[in-house]
Amino acid sequence: MKIYKTNEIKNITLVGNSGSGKTSLAEAMLLESGLIQRKGDINSKNTVSDYHEIEHTQENSVFSTVLFAEWNNKKINFIDAPGADDFVGGMVSALNVTETAVMVINATNGVEVGSEIQWRYLANLNKPAILVFNQLDHDKANFEKTLEDTKAAFGKKVTIVQYPVSVGESFDSVVDVLKMKMYKWNANGYREELEIPASEKEKADDFHNTLVEAAAENDDNLMELFFEKGSLNEDEMRAGIRIGLKTRGLFPVFCTSAKKSMGIQRIMDFITTTAPLPDELDAAKDINGTEVICNSDNPTSLFVFKTSVEQHLGEVLFFKVMSGKVTEGDDLINMYRENKERLSQLYIVAGKNREKMTELHAGDIGAAVKLKETKTNHTLNSKDTDVKFADIKYPPAKHRAAIKATNESDEEKLGEALQRIVQEDPTYILEYSKELKQLIIYGQGEFHLNTLKWHLNNEHNIEIEFITAKIPYRETITKVATADFRHKKQSGGSGQFGEVHLVIEPHDKEKPDTKKFKINGGEITVNIRDKQEIELDWGGKLVYYNCIVGGVIDTRYLPGILKGIMEKMENGPLTGSYARGIRVYVYDGKMHPVDSNEISFKIAGAKAFSTAFKKAGPKIMEPVYDVEVIVPSDKMGDVMSDLQGRRSIIMGMASERGYEKISVKVPLAEMNRYSTVLSSLTSGRATYTMEFAEYTQVPSDVQEKLLKTYQEEQEEE
Ligand SMILES: Nc1nc2c(ncn2[C@@H]2O[C@H](COP(=O)(O)OP(=O)(O)O)[C@@H](O)[C@H]2O)c(=O)[nH]1
Ligand SMILES: [Mg+2]
């Protein structure tokens, strides 16, 4: 294949609800461009894009697939992104390396949830978008409703470039109000370009005028021209549409049947003539804010946005040439590993088809294999630049489960397989929790995790089980308490002796150190000699005060006492969870000239601390998350009453175009399977994000339950 220059490349992400026809549209584009000779079909499981076995099983895209087509002497790189929200990672990666989104709308259903959710991503990333109304050949297709829906959901910048003369069985012609022509497909699938028939003239003129105005609106000169002439010619309109597209001032609508290959060429024409070039949008910025201009004459910089593990090949790394050009055999520097990588083979990829390339220019998308240490999100540079691109930002995980190999002997294999799966889909997050003694996997939803299970079962031959992930509770105290403990042991020769008196109180960073405690009618005054503030690995603090006077305990025993206390902090007296937010004042004790040693004081410290802890109004704390639910207004009531059952606190509400945004704090313990519940409450029309906020005390009934469960567990063991 020829080497394409920056001004001959267009990068597109196909987005849209599952089932709208993205993969079918991709297949049709490959056919039109001649890359394939026969079109595959989702139902026959032979498309170029959905080539993974899991995609055949689910008849749904799971991975994003990078594809390309040559058209009008340009190269269109397009990425077929999965539509389901659980696989949003593939879309987010793709949007990061493409200039334009093509959103496919299923004309039998109008705007669906997935499209709405994806539209918000496009808006947040400021992506130009082209709309495609697909499945117009379907007997349930409804063009008017789809248009109405789309305008209601995406605003009045949605503008018709094409409309169908009729839909359903009889769909065979489209009126193009930019070209002011009619396209008609004959029985053999060939397209004829015809004059607009008289019967369509009025409608076509109306849409044409709307398009002219929408095009003119994006540029002052065009606006002036429009006022002068009362109209614009095709080139002028195209110039306006081009600007409108780039600035999200216009979202043009095209009409297709991906199944029957109708309307495909016209979209490819439009993409090649009117969609922004890789260097036409704002320059990319690296982590230091340095602008990286997409220009082949600049130093070479590649950004790896995707890894795919392929049979016989190993890891295939997909990159975008952010600047400069890359030539087969180049040695580039991995900015994150600081090692050299030789790009001995360069490819362009269309699903499982690969073609070798000798050179790729700024703006192009390619793939490399057999690199040593390079992974997704890495930057590969020539010697003369040190820019470094930031990691792609995915939505935070919202589903959490513990994972366990059914056969213990598979544990190691499971670890390795998971590492590989995470490489391919970075929206899975893996964590071994020492605290909970569980391997915890986070994902975007239950469907996402069930897909992980499928991979493990079918591709790695590992049977696994998901179990409920435990909650990382914390323990703390709410009032002052004191305790003494004497550890004394006489066994044979030398004995053990250590006695510790201490006071504990809740740690409050606003409150100064306490010097006088009133406890049970009595009073304890302490004389602070020394203080140690310990930042705990699990969050929060322990402050340790040495208040020993008159040398009643030798200074060298104080670390032993702290060790004893830390043991209890790591294994809280209530439920064995980590403790936090405590001040300990060691103010008295006794030692023995022969029998005292570190271990004795460690035991005494632990016992005294534990006793005091239990008297100090101990409380269990739980992690609470900031949750933001976006829900269609008509489902608001159901979602709110469900949230109320989850011990949540509503923090705020806002409406935006038919949606309500609910901000709420919810304990993690109440979020179990929330994605599934929310989905069934709203028929999949809601979405949410969650992020850790803080630890708060659990209500007393919950505390009682937790204590009881812990006791039962202890008795079992
Ligand atoms: N009638 C009709 N069916 C279509 C069309 N495009 C796709 N489909 C069917 O819709 C289903 C989903 O298509 P697919 O391309 O997998 O959608 P994706 O999930 O967006 O990738 C498949 O059964 C396709 O055969 C179309 O233009 N007309
Ligand atoms: Mg698909």
Short mmCIF file of C-alpha atoms and ligand atoms in Angstrom, two decimals, residues 14 16-24 26 42 47 49-50 55 59-63 65 80-84, ligand 2:
data_model
loop_
_atom_site.label_atom_id
_atom_site.label_comp_id
_atom_site.label_asym_id
_atom_site.label_seq_id
_atom_site.Cartn_x
_atom_site.Cartn_y
_atom_site.Cartn_z
CA LEU A 14 -17.52 4.28 15.02
CA GLY A 16 -23.40 3.89 18.74
CA ASN A 17 -25.62 1.63 20.78
CA SER A 18 -25.03 -2.13 20.57
CA GLY A 19 -26.88 -3.50 17.58
CA SER A 20 -27.10 -0.19 15.72
CA GLY A 21 -24.89 -1.58 12.96
CA LYS A 22 -21.36 -0.29 13.55
CA THR A 23 -19.69 -3.58 12.73
CA SER A 24 -21.92 -4.03 9.69
CA ALA A 26 -17.39 -1.19 8.99
CA ILE A 42 -22.69 -10.60 12.10
CA THR A 47 -16.96 -10.10 9.84
CA SER A 49 -14.13 -6.57 12.82
CA ASP A 50 -15.71 -9.09 15.21
CA GLU A 55 -17.71 -11.77 19.84
CA GLU A 59 -22.85 -11.64 18.61
CA ASN A 60 -21.62 -8.35 19.96
CA SER A 61 -18.35 -6.44 19.83
CA VAL A 62 -16.24 -6.75 22.97
CA PHE A 63 -12.97 -5.29 21.74
CA THR A 65 -11.09 -3.19 16.21
CA ASP A 80 -15.11 -0.11 15.43
CA ALA A 81 -15.79 0.47 19.12
CA PRO A 82 -17.98 -1.80 21.21
CA GLY A 83 -21.36 -0.24 21.98
CA ALA A 84 -22.09 -1.73 25.41
MG MG B 2 -20.18 -4.34 16.77
#
